[in-house]
Amino acid sequence: MREIENKEEMRELIGEWRRAGDDVALVPTMGNLHVGHLHLINVAREHADRVVVSIFVNPTQFGEDEDYEKYPRTIEKDKLQLKRVKTDALFMPDVETIYPFGTDSATSVTVPVLTEEFCGSFRPGHFDGVTTVVSRLFSLVQPEVAVFGEKDFQQLLIVKRLVEDLSLPIKVISAETQREKDGLAISSRNQYLSEEERKKAPELYSVLQSMRSEILNDADHFGELEKNAVFDLERIGFAPEYVSIRKADDLGEPEPGERRLVILAAVYLGETRLIDNVTINL
Ligand code: PAF
C-alpha cells in the first residue's frame, strides 16, 4: 500500500495507473476505520482496478460545539486494517493540502435544499463542509468511482446530486449499512456508548424496522407512524431529533402511491448522537 501525503505524489501515481489502463475508486473516510469502512473498500474493489482510501478529519464539517479536536485519530491501527483488505493507496493529506488558503477563505461548494432538513437542520453548515471536502478530494484524486455508505443516507444523496449537478465524470456507488449482530448500525460513535446505552442502542433499528413492516402492510398514515416512533424511542430512553418517512430518491414528502421510501432517524442516547435509516420498495 502506497502511503501518500502530498497532492503531487497522488497525481503522479494516478497518472501512472491511468497510463497502464487502470481505473480508480476513491473511498473517502475520516479514519478510525471499522467494519463499515472495510465494506466500502470491498465494494470499491468490485468496481475499479485501483482503490484509494483517503483519511482526512475534515474541520469544515464540524460545528463549533462538535468534536473536531476530540475526533479519534487512529492512523496506525487504520493502516493495519487497510493492508488486510488490500488498498492500493492511502491518501492522508493535511489541512494545508486540502485548504491551501485556510478554511475561512476556502472556496465552498453548497448543494441547496437537500442539505437543509434532517441532519442539515440540526448540524448547520455540516453538509457544506462535506460537499466542499468531497469536491476537493474528487479533484485531487480524480477517481472514476467513489463509494459512500448508505448509513449516511442524506450525505449519499447529497454527494450524488453534487456529482450529477456539476456533471462530474464519477460514478457514485452506495454500500449497504453494516450492522452488529443485534442490528445496531456500525459507526465510530458506538464506542462512546456506555455499557447500558450499548444495550439499548439496537432498539433504534428495531423501531425503524417495525415502521417498515407497517408500511409494507399498507399503513399510509405516515405522520402518525412518525409520531408513534418518536414516542416509542423516548420511552426506551432515546432523545430523538427526527424520525421521518420520505421519498428515497430526493427526501421529498411522499405522495400517495410513492413506491420508494426511506425512513430516516437521528437520536441522542446520552451524549452520543446515532443515525440510522431503512429503505422500503413497495
Ligand atoms: O462520511 C464521512 O466519513 C465524511 O463525511 C466524508 C464523506 C469522508 C467527508 O469528510
Short mmCIF file of C-alpha atoms and ligand atoms in Angstrom, two decimals:
data_model
loop_
_atom_site.label_atom_id
_atom_site.label_comp_id
_atom_site.label_asym_id
_atom_site.label_seq_id
_atom_site.Cartn_x
_atom_site.Cartn_y
_atom_site.Cartn_z
CA MET A 1 0.00 0.00 0.00
CA ARG A 2 1.40 3.37 -1.00
CA GLU A 3 1.11 5.99 1.74
CA ILE A 4 0.78 9.45 0.29
CA GLU A 5 0.54 12.83 1.97
CA ASN A 6 1.02 15.34 -0.80
CA LYS A 7 -1.04 16.06 -3.86
CA GLU A 8 1.81 15.93 -6.37
CA GLU A 9 2.63 12.37 -5.41
CA MET A 10 -1.05 11.44 -5.51
CA ARG A 11 -1.41 12.88 -9.03
CA GLU A 12 1.73 11.12 -10.22
CA LEU A 13 0.51 7.74 -9.00
CA ILE A 14 -2.95 8.23 -10.52
CA GLY A 15 -1.26 9.22 -13.81
CA GLU A 16 0.82 6.02 -13.76
CA TRP A 17 -2.26 3.90 -13.17
CA ARG A 18 -4.20 5.65 -15.92
CA ARG A 19 -1.39 5.11 -18.40
CA ALA A 20 -1.50 1.42 -17.51
CA GLY A 21 -5.24 1.42 -18.29
CA ASP A 22 -6.39 1.05 -14.68
CA ASP A 23 -9.38 2.90 -13.32
CA VAL A 24 -9.58 4.24 -9.81
CA ALA A 25 -12.11 4.13 -6.98
CA LEU A 26 -11.93 6.54 -4.06
CA VAL A 27 -13.27 5.73 -0.60
CA PRO A 28 -13.24 8.98 1.39
CA THR A 29 -13.10 8.48 5.17
CA MET A 30 -12.18 10.35 8.32
CA GLY A 31 -10.26 7.35 9.62
CA ASN A 32 -10.95 5.43 12.83
CA LEU A 33 -11.84 2.63 10.47
CA HIS A 34 -14.29 -0.13 11.29
CA VAL A 35 -16.08 -2.98 9.52
CA GLY A 36 -18.39 -0.49 7.77
CA HIS A 37 -15.40 1.21 6.09
CA LEU A 38 -13.84 -2.12 5.15
CA HIS A 39 -17.09 -2.99 3.40
CA LEU A 40 -16.89 0.29 1.41
CA ILE A 41 -13.39 -0.71 0.33
CA ASN A 42 -14.51 -4.19 -0.74
CA VAL A 43 -17.32 -2.64 -2.78
CA ALA A 44 -14.82 -0.20 -4.34
CA ARG A 45 -12.62 -3.16 -5.31
CA GLU A 46 -15.54 -4.67 -7.26
CA HIS A 47 -15.86 -1.53 -9.34
CA ALA A 48 -12.31 -0.46 -10.14
CA ASP A 49 -8.78 -1.77 -10.67
CA ARG A 50 -7.24 0.51 -8.06
CA VAL A 51 -8.58 1.61 -4.70
CA VAL A 52 -7.54 4.79 -2.94
CA VAL A 53 -8.71 5.35 0.62
CA SER A 54 -8.44 8.86 1.96
CA ILE A 55 -8.20 9.63 5.65
CA PHE A 56 -8.82 13.26 6.44
CA VAL A 57 -10.60 14.58 9.51
CA ASN A 58 -12.31 17.49 7.82
CA PRO A 59 -12.52 20.55 10.10
CA THR A 60 -15.16 22.31 7.98
CA GLN A 61 -17.84 19.71 8.61
CA PHE A 62 -17.68 20.00 12.41
CA GLY A 63 -19.82 22.57 14.19
CA GLU A 64 -18.31 24.82 16.84
CA ASP A 65 -19.63 22.68 19.66
CA GLU A 66 -18.75 19.41 17.93
CA ASP A 67 -15.81 17.12 18.46
CA TYR A 68 -13.21 18.02 15.76
CA GLU A 69 -10.28 18.09 18.19
CA LYS A 70 -11.50 15.01 20.01
CA TYR A 71 -12.36 13.02 16.87
CA PRO A 72 -10.49 9.70 17.27
CA ARG A 73 -7.31 9.61 15.18
CA THR A 74 -6.09 6.01 15.00
CA ILE A 75 -3.84 6.07 11.95
CA GLU A 76 -1.54 3.15 12.81
CA LYS A 77 -4.48 0.83 13.51
CA ASP A 78 -6.19 2.10 10.36
CA LYS A 79 -3.15 1.25 8.24
CA LEU A 80 -3.11 -2.32 9.53
CA GLN A 81 -6.76 -2.77 8.59
CA LEU A 82 -6.25 -1.23 5.15
CA LYS A 83 -3.39 -3.57 4.38
CA ARG A 84 -5.62 -6.51 5.22
CA VAL A 85 -8.34 -5.51 2.75
CA LYS A 86 -5.83 -4.70 0.01
CA THR A 87 -5.79 -0.98 -0.54
CA ASP A 88 -3.58 0.36 -3.33
CA ALA A 89 -3.02 3.76 -1.80
CA LEU A 90 -3.77 5.59 1.40
CA PHE A 91 -4.07 9.34 0.88
CA MET A 92 -3.56 11.28 4.12
CA PRO A 93 -3.45 14.97 3.24
CA ASP A 94 -3.03 17.58 5.96
CA VAL A 95 -5.32 20.57 6.41
CA GLU A 96 -3.00 22.85 4.36
CA THR A 97 -3.08 20.45 1.41
CA ILE A 98 -6.86 20.35 1.36
CA TYR A 99 -7.38 24.02 2.25
CA PRO A 100 -4.32 25.90 0.86
CA PHE A 101 -5.95 29.29 1.57
CA GLY A 102 -7.14 28.27 5.02
CA THR A 103 -10.58 27.04 5.97
CA ASP A 104 -12.10 30.52 6.35
CA SER A 105 -11.06 31.61 2.84
CA ALA A 106 -11.81 28.29 1.19
CA THR A 107 -13.99 28.15 -1.91
CA SER A 108 -17.00 26.27 -0.72
CA VAL A 109 -19.45 24.02 -2.52
CA THR A 110 -23.09 24.02 -1.46
CA VAL A 111 -25.90 21.76 -2.51
CA PRO A 112 -29.06 23.62 -1.55
CA VAL A 113 -32.42 22.17 -0.47
CA LEU A 114 -31.31 18.55 0.06
CA THR A 115 -28.93 19.76 2.78
CA GLU A 116 -31.46 21.87 4.63
CA GLU A 117 -33.61 19.36 6.50
CA PHE A 118 -32.83 16.47 8.88
CA CYS A 119 -29.14 16.34 9.81
CA GLY A 120 -28.67 19.61 7.91
CA SER A 121 -31.04 21.50 10.19
CA PHE A 122 -29.55 20.04 13.38
CA ARG A 123 -25.94 20.46 12.22
CA PRO A 124 -25.87 23.81 10.38
CA GLY A 125 -23.02 24.02 7.85
CA HIS A 126 -22.17 20.34 8.22
CA PHE A 127 -23.11 19.31 4.69
CA ASP A 128 -21.40 22.36 3.15
CA GLY A 129 -18.24 21.07 4.83
CA VAL A 130 -18.87 17.60 3.43
CA THR A 131 -19.56 18.73 -0.15
CA THR A 132 -16.60 21.12 -0.01
CA VAL A 133 -14.13 18.47 1.11
CA VAL A 134 -15.56 15.77 -1.15
CA SER A 135 -15.21 18.13 -4.16
CA ARG A 136 -11.59 18.76 -3.21
CA LEU A 137 -10.85 15.05 -2.79
CA PHE A 138 -12.52 14.33 -6.13
CA SER A 139 -10.39 16.95 -7.79
CA LEU A 140 -7.15 15.73 -6.17
CA VAL A 141 -7.71 12.03 -6.84
CA GLN A 142 -9.90 12.24 -9.98
CA PRO A 143 -11.49 8.85 -9.43
CA GLU A 144 -13.84 7.15 -11.89
CA VAL A 145 -15.76 5.69 -8.95
CA ALA A 146 -16.45 6.89 -5.40
CA VAL A 147 -18.06 4.79 -2.67
CA PHE A 148 -20.25 6.12 0.15
CA GLY A 149 -22.20 4.26 2.83
CA GLU A 150 -25.98 4.08 2.96
CA LYS A 151 -25.81 4.62 6.70
CA ASP A 152 -25.31 8.34 5.98
CA PHE A 153 -28.26 8.29 3.62
CA GLN A 154 -28.69 12.06 3.34
CA GLN A 155 -24.96 12.52 2.70
CA LEU A 156 -25.12 9.85 -0.02
CA LEU A 157 -27.97 11.63 -1.84
CA ILE A 158 -26.21 14.98 -1.48
CA VAL A 159 -22.98 13.64 -2.99
CA LYS A 160 -24.93 12.01 -5.83
CA ARG A 161 -26.65 15.33 -6.50
CA LEU A 162 -23.35 17.23 -6.42
CA VAL A 163 -21.86 14.85 -8.98
CA GLU A 164 -24.91 14.95 -11.23
CA ASP A 165 -25.41 18.70 -10.99
CA LEU A 166 -21.77 19.50 -11.79
CA SER A 167 -21.58 16.70 -14.41
CA LEU A 168 -18.53 15.25 -12.68
CA PRO A 169 -17.34 12.12 -14.50
CA ILE A 170 -17.60 9.99 -11.35
CA LYS A 171 -19.88 7.07 -10.63
CA VAL A 172 -21.12 7.24 -7.04
CA ILE A 173 -21.70 3.76 -5.66
CA SER A 174 -23.55 3.15 -2.42
CA ALA A 175 -22.64 0.41 0.02
CA GLU A 176 -25.06 -1.25 2.39
CA THR A 177 -25.01 -0.37 6.09
CA GLN A 178 -23.06 -2.89 8.13
CA ARG A 179 -24.67 -3.92 11.40
CA GLU A 180 -23.70 -5.61 14.62
CA LYS A 181 -25.41 -8.98 15.27
CA ASP A 182 -28.09 -7.20 17.31
CA GLY A 183 -28.87 -4.78 14.46
CA LEU A 184 -27.01 -1.67 15.61
CA ALA A 185 -25.58 0.16 12.60
CA ILE A 186 -21.78 0.13 12.85
CA SER A 187 -20.41 3.61 13.49
CA SER A 188 -17.32 5.20 15.04
CA ARG A 189 -19.66 6.82 17.53
CA ASN A 190 -20.75 3.47 19.03
CA GLN A 191 -17.53 3.41 21.04
CA TYR A 192 -18.82 6.37 23.06
CA LEU A 193 -21.83 4.41 24.36
CA SER A 194 -21.79 3.19 27.96
CA GLU A 195 -22.49 -0.49 28.57
CA GLU A 196 -26.07 0.33 29.48
CA GLU A 197 -26.55 2.55 26.41
CA ARG A 198 -24.98 -0.03 24.13
CA LYS A 199 -27.69 -2.49 25.23
CA LYS A 200 -30.43 -0.05 24.31
CA ALA A 201 -28.90 1.22 21.07
CA PRO A 202 -30.18 -1.57 18.73
CA GLU A 203 -33.75 -0.56 19.62
CA LEU A 204 -33.38 2.33 17.19
CA TYR A 205 -33.14 -0.11 14.30
CA SER A 206 -35.98 -2.21 15.77
CA VAL A 207 -38.29 0.80 15.84
CA LEU A 208 -37.41 1.65 12.21
CA GLN A 209 -38.00 -1.94 11.17
CA SER A 210 -41.43 -2.04 12.82
CA MET A 211 -42.34 1.13 10.91
CA ARG A 212 -41.10 -0.54 7.76
CA SER A 213 -43.27 -3.63 8.41
CA GLU A 214 -46.34 -1.47 8.97
CA ILE A 215 -45.75 0.37 5.70
CA LEU A 216 -45.20 -2.92 3.88
CA ASN A 217 -48.55 -3.98 5.38
CA ASP A 218 -50.18 -0.99 3.67
CA ALA A 219 -50.10 1.57 6.50
CA ASP A 220 -50.11 5.01 4.87
CA HIS A 221 -50.74 7.31 7.85
CA PHE A 222 -47.09 8.37 7.83
CA GLY A 223 -47.46 11.32 10.22
CA GLU A 224 -48.93 9.05 12.86
CA LEU A 225 -46.27 6.37 12.32
CA GLU A 226 -43.58 9.04 12.81
CA LYS A 227 -45.21 10.35 15.99
CA ASN A 228 -45.60 6.85 17.44
CA ALA A 229 -41.95 6.07 16.66
CA VAL A 230 -40.79 9.22 18.47
CA PHE A 231 -42.96 8.23 21.43
CA ASP A 232 -41.56 4.67 21.46
CA LEU A 233 -37.97 5.89 21.17
CA GLU A 234 -38.47 8.35 24.04
CA ARG A 235 -39.98 5.63 26.17
CA ILE A 236 -36.89 3.47 25.59
CA GLY A 237 -34.63 6.35 26.62
CA PHE A 238 -33.57 7.96 23.34
CA ALA A 239 -33.90 11.68 22.67
CA PRO A 240 -34.99 11.77 19.03
CA GLU A 241 -34.07 14.69 16.75
CA TYR A 242 -36.22 13.42 13.91
CA VAL A 243 -37.91 10.32 12.55
CA SER A 244 -39.17 10.90 9.07
CA ILE A 245 -40.65 8.92 6.19
CA ARG A 246 -39.61 10.42 2.86
CA LYS A 247 -39.10 9.65 -0.80
CA ALA A 248 -35.88 7.69 -1.13
CA ASP A 249 -34.87 9.50 -4.32
CA ASP A 250 -34.87 13.09 -3.10
CA LEU A 251 -36.11 13.10 0.51
CA GLY A 252 -39.25 14.94 -0.62
CA GLU A 253 -42.64 14.43 1.06
CA PRO A 254 -44.06 11.18 -0.28
CA GLU A 255 -47.13 11.48 -2.44
CA PRO A 256 -49.82 8.78 -2.34
CA GLY A 257 -48.65 5.75 -4.28
CA GLU A 258 -44.94 6.53 -3.81
CA ARG A 259 -43.05 3.25 -4.15
CA ARG A 260 -39.52 4.04 -2.97
CA LEU A 261 -39.35 5.30 0.58
CA VAL A 262 -36.76 5.82 3.27
CA ILE A 263 -37.26 6.20 7.00
CA LEU A 264 -34.55 8.45 8.41
CA ALA A 265 -33.80 8.91 12.09
CA ALA A 266 -31.35 10.71 14.33
CA VAL A 267 -31.44 10.31 18.09
CA TYR A 268 -29.32 11.03 21.09
CA LEU A 269 -28.58 8.25 23.53
CA GLY A 270 -27.00 10.05 26.45
CA GLU A 271 -24.29 12.22 24.89
CA THR A 272 -23.99 10.13 21.74
CA ARG A 273 -25.77 11.01 18.51
CA LEU A 274 -26.82 8.00 16.45
CA ILE A 275 -28.32 7.98 12.97
CA ASP A 276 -29.90 5.15 11.05
CA ASN A 277 -32.30 4.56 8.19
CA VAL A 278 -34.19 1.83 6.37
CA THR A 279 -35.38 1.89 2.77
CA ILE A 280 -38.64 0.44 1.51
CA ASN A 281 -39.51 -0.67 -2.01
CA LEU A 282 -43.24 -1.10 -2.30
O1 PAF B 1 -18.76 10.14 5.89
C1 PAF B 1 -17.64 10.61 6.23
O2 PAF B 1 -16.82 9.96 6.87
C2 PAF B 1 -17.30 12.02 5.85
O3 PAF B 1 -18.42 12.83 5.88
C3 PAF B 1 -16.59 12.14 4.48
C4 PAF B 1 -17.50 11.69 3.35
C5 PAF B 1 -15.33 11.31 4.50
C6 PAF B 1 -16.21 13.60 4.21
O4 PAF B 1 -15.31 14.08 5.16
#
